[in-house]
Tab-separated table of C-alpha atoms in Angstrom:
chain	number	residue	atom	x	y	z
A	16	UNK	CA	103.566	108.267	126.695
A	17	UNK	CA	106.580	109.645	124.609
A	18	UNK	CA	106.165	113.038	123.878
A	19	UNK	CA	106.579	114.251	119.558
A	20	UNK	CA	108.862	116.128	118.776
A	21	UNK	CA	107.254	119.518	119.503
A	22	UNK	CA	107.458	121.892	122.257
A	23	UNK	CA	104.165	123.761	123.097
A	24	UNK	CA	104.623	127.151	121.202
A	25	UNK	CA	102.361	129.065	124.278
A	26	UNK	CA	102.333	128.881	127.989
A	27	UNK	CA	98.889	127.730	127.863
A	28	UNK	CA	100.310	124.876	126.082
A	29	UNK	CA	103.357	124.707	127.914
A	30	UNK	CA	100.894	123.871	131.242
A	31	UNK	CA	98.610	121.766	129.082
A	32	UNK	CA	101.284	120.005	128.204
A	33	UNK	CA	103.272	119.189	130.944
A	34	UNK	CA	100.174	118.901	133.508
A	35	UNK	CA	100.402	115.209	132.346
A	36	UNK	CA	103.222	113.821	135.047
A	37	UNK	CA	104.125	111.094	132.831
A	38	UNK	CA	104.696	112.934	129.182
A	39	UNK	CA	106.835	116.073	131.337
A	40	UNK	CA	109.185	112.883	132.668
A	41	UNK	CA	109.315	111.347	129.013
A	42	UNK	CA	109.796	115.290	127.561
A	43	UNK	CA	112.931	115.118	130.064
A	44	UNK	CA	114.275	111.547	129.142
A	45	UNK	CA	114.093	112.189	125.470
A	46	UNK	CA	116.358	115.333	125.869
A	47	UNK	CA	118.520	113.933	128.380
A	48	UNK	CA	118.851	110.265	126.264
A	49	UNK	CA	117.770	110.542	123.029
A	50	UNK	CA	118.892	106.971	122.135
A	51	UNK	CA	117.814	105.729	125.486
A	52	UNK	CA	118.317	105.694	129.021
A	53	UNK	CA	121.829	105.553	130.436
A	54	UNK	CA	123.408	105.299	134.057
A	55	UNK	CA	123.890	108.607	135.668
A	56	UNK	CA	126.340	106.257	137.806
A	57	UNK	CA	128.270	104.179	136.340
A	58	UNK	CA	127.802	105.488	132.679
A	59	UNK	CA	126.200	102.030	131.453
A	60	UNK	CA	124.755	102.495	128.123
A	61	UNK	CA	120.799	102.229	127.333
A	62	UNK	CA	121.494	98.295	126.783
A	63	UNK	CA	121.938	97.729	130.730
A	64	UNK	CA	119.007	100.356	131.673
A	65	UNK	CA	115.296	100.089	131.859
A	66	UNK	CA	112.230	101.672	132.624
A	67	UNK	CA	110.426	99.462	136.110
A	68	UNK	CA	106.755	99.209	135.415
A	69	UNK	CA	105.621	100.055	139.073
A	70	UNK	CA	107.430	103.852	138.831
A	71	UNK	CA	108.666	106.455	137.394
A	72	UNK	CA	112.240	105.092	137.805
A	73	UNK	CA	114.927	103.259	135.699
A	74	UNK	CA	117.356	100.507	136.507
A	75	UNK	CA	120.802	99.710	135.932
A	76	UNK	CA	121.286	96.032	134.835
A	77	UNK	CA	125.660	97.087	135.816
A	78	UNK	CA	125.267	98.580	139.323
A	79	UNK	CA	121.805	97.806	140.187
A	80	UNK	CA	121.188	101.686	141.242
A	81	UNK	CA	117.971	102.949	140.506
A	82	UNK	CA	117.430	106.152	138.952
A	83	UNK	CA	115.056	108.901	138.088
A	84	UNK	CA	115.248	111.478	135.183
A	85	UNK	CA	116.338	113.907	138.148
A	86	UNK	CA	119.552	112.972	138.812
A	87	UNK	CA	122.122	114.322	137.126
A	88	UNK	CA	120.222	117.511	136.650
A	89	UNK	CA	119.094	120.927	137.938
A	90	UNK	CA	116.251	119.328	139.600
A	91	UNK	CA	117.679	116.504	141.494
A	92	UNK	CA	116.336	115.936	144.604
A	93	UNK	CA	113.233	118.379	144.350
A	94	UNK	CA	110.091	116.550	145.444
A	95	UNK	CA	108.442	119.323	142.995
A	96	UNK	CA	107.351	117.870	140.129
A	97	UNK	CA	108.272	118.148	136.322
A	98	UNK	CA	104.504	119.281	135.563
A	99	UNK	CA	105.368	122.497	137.683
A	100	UNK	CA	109.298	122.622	136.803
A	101	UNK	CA	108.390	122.939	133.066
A	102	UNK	CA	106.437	125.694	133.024
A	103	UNK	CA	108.061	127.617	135.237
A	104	UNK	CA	111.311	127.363	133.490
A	105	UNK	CA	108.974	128.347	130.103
A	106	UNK	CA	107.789	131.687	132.081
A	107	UNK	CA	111.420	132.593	133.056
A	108	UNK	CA	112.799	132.732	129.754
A	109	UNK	CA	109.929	134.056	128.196
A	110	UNK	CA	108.766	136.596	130.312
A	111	UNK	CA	110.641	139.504	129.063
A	112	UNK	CA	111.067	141.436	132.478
A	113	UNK	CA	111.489	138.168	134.283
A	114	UNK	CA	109.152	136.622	136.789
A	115	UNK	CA	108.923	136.914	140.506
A	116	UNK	CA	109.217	134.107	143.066
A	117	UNK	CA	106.095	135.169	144.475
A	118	UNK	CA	104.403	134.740	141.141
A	119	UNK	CA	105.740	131.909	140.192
A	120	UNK	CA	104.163	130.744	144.002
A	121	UNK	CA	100.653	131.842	143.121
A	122	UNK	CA	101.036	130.407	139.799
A	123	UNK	CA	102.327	126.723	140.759
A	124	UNK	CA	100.651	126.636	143.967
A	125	UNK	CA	104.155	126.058	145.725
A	126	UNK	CA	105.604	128.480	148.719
A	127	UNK	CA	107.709	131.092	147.844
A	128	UNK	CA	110.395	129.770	149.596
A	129	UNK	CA	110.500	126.988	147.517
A	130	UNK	CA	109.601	129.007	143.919
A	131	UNK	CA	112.853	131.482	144.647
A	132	UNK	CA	115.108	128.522	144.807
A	133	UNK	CA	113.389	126.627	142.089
A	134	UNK	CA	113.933	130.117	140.008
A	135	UNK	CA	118.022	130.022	140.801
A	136	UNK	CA	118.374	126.878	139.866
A	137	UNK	CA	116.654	127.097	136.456
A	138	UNK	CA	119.095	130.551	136.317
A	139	UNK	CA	121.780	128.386	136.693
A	140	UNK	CA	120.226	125.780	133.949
A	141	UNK	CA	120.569	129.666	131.209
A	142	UNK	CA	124.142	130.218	132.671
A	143	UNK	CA	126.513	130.008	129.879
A	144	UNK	CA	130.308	129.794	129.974
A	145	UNK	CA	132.488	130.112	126.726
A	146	UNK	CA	136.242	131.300	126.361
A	147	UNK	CA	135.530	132.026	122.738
A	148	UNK	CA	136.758	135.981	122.182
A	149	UNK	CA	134.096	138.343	120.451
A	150	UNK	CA	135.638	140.689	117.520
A	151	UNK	CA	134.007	143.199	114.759
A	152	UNK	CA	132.665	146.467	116.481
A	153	UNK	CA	132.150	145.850	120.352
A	154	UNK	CA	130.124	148.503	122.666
A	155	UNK	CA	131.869	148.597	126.437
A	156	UNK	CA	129.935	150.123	128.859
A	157	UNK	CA	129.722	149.422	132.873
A	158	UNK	CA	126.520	150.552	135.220
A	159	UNK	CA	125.506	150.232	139.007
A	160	UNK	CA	123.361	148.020	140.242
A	161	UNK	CA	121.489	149.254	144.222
A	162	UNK	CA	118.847	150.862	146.082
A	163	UNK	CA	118.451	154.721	145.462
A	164	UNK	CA	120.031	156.680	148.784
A	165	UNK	CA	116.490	158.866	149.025
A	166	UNK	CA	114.649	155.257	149.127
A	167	UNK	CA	116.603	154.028	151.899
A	168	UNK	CA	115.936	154.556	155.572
A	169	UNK	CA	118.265	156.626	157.336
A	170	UNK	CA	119.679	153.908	158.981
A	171	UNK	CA	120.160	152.398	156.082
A	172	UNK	CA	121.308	155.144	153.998
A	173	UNK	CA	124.619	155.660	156.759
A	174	UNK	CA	125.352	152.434	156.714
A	175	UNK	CA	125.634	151.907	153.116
A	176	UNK	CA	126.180	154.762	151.399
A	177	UNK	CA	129.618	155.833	152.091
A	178	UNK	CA	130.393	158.550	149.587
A	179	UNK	CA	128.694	159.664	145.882
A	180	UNK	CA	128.130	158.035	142.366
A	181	UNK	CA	128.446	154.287	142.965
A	182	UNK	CA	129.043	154.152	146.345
A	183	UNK	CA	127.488	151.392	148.178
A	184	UNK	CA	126.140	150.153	144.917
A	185	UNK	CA	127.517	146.947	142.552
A	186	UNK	CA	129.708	147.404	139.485
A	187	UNK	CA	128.353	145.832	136.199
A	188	UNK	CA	130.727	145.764	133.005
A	189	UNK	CA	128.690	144.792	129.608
A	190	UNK	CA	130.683	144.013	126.245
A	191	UNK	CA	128.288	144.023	123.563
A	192	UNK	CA	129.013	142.892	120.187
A	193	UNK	CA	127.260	144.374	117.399
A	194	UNK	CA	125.524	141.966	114.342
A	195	UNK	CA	127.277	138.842	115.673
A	196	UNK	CA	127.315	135.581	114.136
A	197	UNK	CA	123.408	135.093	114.384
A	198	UNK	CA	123.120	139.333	112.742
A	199	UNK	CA	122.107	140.547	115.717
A	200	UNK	CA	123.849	141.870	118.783
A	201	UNK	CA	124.830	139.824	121.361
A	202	UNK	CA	125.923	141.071	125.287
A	203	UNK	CA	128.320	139.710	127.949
A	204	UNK	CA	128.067	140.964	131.734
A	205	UNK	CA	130.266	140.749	134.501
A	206	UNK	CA	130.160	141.625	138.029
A	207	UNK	CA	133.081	143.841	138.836
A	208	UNK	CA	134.771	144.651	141.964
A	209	UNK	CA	135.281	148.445	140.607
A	210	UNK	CA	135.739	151.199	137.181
A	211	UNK	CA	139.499	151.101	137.901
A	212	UNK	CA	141.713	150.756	134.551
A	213	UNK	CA	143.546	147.690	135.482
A	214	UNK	CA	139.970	145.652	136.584
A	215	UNK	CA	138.279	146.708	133.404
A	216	UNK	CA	141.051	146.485	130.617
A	217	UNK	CA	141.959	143.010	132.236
A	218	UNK	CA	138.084	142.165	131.443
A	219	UNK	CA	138.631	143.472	127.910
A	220	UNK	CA	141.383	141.530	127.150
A	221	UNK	CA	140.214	138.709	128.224
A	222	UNK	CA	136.775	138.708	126.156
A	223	UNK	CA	137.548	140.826	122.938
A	224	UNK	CA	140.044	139.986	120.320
A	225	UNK	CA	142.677	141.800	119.166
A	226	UNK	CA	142.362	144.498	116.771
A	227	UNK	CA	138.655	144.665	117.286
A	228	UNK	CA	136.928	148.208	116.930
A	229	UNK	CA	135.309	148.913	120.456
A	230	UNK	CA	133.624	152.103	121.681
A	231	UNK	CA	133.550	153.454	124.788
A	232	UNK	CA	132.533	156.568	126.686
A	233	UNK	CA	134.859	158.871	128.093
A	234	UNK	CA	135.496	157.340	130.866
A	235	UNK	CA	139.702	157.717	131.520
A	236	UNK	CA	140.226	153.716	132.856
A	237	UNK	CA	139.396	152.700	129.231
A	238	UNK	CA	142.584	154.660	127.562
A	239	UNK	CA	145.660	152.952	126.670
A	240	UNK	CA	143.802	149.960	124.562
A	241	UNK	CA	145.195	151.484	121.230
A	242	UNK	CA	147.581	149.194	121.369
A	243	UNK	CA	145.535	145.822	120.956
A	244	UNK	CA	141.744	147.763	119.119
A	245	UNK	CA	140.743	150.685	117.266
A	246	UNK	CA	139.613	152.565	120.237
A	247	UNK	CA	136.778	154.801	119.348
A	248	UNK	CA	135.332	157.139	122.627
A	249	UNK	CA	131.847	159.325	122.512
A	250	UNK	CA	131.906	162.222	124.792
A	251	UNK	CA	128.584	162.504	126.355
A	252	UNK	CA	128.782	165.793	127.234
A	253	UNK	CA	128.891	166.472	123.370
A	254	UNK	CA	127.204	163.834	121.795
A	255	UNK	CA	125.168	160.898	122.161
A	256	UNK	CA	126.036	159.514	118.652
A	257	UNK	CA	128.521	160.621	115.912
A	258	UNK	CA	128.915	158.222	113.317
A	259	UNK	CA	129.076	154.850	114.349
A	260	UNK	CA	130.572	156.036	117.174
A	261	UNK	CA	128.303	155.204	119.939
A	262	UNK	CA	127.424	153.043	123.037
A	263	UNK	CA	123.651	153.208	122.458
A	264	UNK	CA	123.587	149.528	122.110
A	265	UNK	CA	124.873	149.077	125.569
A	266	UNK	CA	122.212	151.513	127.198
A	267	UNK	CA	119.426	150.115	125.783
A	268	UNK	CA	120.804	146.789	127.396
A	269	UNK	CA	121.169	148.511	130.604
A	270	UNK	CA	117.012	149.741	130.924
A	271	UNK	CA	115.708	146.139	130.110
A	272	UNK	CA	117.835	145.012	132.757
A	273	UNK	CA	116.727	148.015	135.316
A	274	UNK	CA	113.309	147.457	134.394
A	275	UNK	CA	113.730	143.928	135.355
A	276	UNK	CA	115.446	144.492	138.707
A	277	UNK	CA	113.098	147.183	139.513
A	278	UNK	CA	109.963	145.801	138.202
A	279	UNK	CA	109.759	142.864	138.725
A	280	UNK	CA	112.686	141.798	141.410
A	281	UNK	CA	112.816	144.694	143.490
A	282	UNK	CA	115.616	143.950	145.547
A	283	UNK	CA	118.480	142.050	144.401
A	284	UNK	CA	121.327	140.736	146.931
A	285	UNK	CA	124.866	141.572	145.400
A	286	UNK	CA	125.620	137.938	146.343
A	287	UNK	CA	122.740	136.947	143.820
A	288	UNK	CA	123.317	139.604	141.036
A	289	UNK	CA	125.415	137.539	138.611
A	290	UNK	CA	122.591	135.494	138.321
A	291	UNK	CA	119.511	137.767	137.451
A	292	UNK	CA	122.552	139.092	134.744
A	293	UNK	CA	122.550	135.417	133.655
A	294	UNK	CA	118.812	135.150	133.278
A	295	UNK	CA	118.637	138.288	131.790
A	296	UNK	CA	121.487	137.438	128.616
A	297	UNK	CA	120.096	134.889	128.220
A	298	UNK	CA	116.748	136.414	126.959
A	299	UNK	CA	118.469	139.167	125.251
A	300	UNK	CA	121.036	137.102	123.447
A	301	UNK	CA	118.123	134.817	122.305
A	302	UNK	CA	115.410	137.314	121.556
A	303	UNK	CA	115.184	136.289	117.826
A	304	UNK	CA	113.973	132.945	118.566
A	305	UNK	CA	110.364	131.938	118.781
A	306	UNK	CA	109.563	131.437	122.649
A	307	UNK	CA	109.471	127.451	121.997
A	308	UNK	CA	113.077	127.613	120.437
A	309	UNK	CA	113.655	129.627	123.402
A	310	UNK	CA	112.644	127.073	126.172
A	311	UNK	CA	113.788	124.291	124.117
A	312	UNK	CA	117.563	125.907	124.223
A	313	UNK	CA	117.223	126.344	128.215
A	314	UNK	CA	115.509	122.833	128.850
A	315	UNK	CA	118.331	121.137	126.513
A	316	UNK	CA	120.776	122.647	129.135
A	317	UNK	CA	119.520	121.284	132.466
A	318	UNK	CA	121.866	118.216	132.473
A	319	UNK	CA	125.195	118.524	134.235
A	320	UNK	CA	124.627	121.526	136.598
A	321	UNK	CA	123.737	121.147	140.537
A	322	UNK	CA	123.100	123.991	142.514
A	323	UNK	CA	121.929	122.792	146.651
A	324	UNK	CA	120.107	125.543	149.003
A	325	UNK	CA	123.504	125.414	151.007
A	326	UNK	CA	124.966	126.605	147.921
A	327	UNK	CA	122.677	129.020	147.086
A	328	UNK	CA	122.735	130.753	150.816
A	329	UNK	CA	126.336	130.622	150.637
A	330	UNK	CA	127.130	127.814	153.499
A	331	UNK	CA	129.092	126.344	150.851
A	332	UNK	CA	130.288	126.695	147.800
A	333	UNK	CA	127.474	126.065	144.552
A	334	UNK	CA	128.806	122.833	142.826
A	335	UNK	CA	128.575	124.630	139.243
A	336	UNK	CA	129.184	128.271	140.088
A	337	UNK	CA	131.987	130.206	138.928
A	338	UNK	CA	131.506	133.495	140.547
């Protein structure tokens, strides 16, 4: 069965859907080779591939490799199957604080060993990478991401918490750009190592164009930009908001995100952290689409990107990470 041109437009349809093993394979081919199946191998074209009757497999006439929609993509080598891939990669990008790996367990019937990987790799599927420079009125703001020091147990607390403010705690940078190409504003994150002047201007630089108007807080690393922006600065211990003159943008940002990693993750390894920021752009940057445009923009990006459990854990480096 070939699936229309549609995407369910609910997650009851999503798992309606896609409970049908067969049309969540064809849903994949059709994005993946639109004019037919083609060698993930040797790059034959869909002339030299076809479908074998007997399974859910193609075959190269060139190299005589078989192949499954898999390969190639974020789910290679997962004995899960589409039917629960599908929806779970509809619930992560449409579940506005996120979703856990425990739910996603319950949900799919699947440990939660195996839903917390699935989840990474589908973060990895939302990743996106572009060295195009944002420009008109940009917000720059930076927050901490860790465990409150009264939370923690004692032993805890002394070993992590070495002095005040953001000690012991990760340093995000956000650049958000105001009415963007789409109208509405759009956010990039970064994990930095600290606040210093010459980590954050660097970051600047390298993701705003010149002569762009940018606001900041008062914050002293940010000075000595006049020379490339308009550099507006709020002083928060005057006002919130004068003008356009503001970073409001920015903080509102910052509590979806917190309510996210708080309500819904809990605790978040610093190792992991650039990619619950991924997951989380990616909903805010496409929050104007309907939630099938949504998934359909995420499951049109699955093909090209590999991410193993060695990778993940860190015994060796992710094949398609760049942090």
């Amino acid at each position: 069965m070939v699936p229309d041109n549609t995407t369910p437009d609910t997650l009851l349809g999503a798992i309606t859907y896609f409970a049908d093993v067969e049309t969540a394979i064809m849903f994949v081919a059709s994005l993946r080779w639109p004019n037919g199946a083609e060698c993930p191998r040797c790059g034959a074209g869909p002339d030299a591939c076809y479908r074998l009757s007997t399974r859910a497999l193609w075959k190269c006439r060139a190299c005589k490799k078989q192949f499954s929609v898999k390969v190639g993509s974020i789910f290679e080598d997962s004995p899960i199957g589409l039917d629960k891939w599908l929806p779970a990669l509809w619930m992560l990008v449409n579940c506005k604080n996120g979703v856990s790996s425990y739910e996603i367990a319950r949900d799919l019937g699947i440990t939660q060993k195996s839903a917390w990987f699935m989840l990474h790799r589908l973060r990895l599927a939302v990743q996106h990478k572009t060295f195009e420079k944002i420009c008109g009125h940009v917000e720059i703001d930076e927050t901490y991401i860790g465990g409150k020091a009264r939370n923690m147990h004692k032993s805890k607390r002394e070993r992590v918490i070495k002095g005040t403010g953001g000690k012991g705690k990760v340093a995000v940078m956000g650049l958000l750009e105001r009415h963007g190409k789409d109208g509405h504003s759009t956010v990039r994150l970064s994990v930095v190592e600290n606040n210093r002047k010459s980590t954050l201007q660097a970051k600047i630089r390298a993701n705003v164009r010149g002569r762009a108007n940018i606001y900041t807080d008062e914050l002293l690393s940010y000075y000595g930009l006049n020379d490339s922006y308009t550099h507006n600065v709020i002083n928060h211990a005057e006002a919130y908001v004068d003008g356009q003159i503001h970073t409001n943008g920015c903080e509102n940002f910052w509590s979806l995100l917190k309510r996210a990693i708080k309500g819904t993750y809990v605790s978040v390894e610093p190792f992991h952290l650039f990619r619950y920021l991924d997951e989380q752009t990616f909903r805010f940057n496409n929050r104007k689409m309907t939630d099938s445009e949504r998934f359909a923009l995420a499951a049109s990006s699955i093909v090209g990107k590999r991410l193993t459990f060695k990778g993940l854990i860190g015994s060796e480096l992710p094949q398609s990470c760049e942090n």
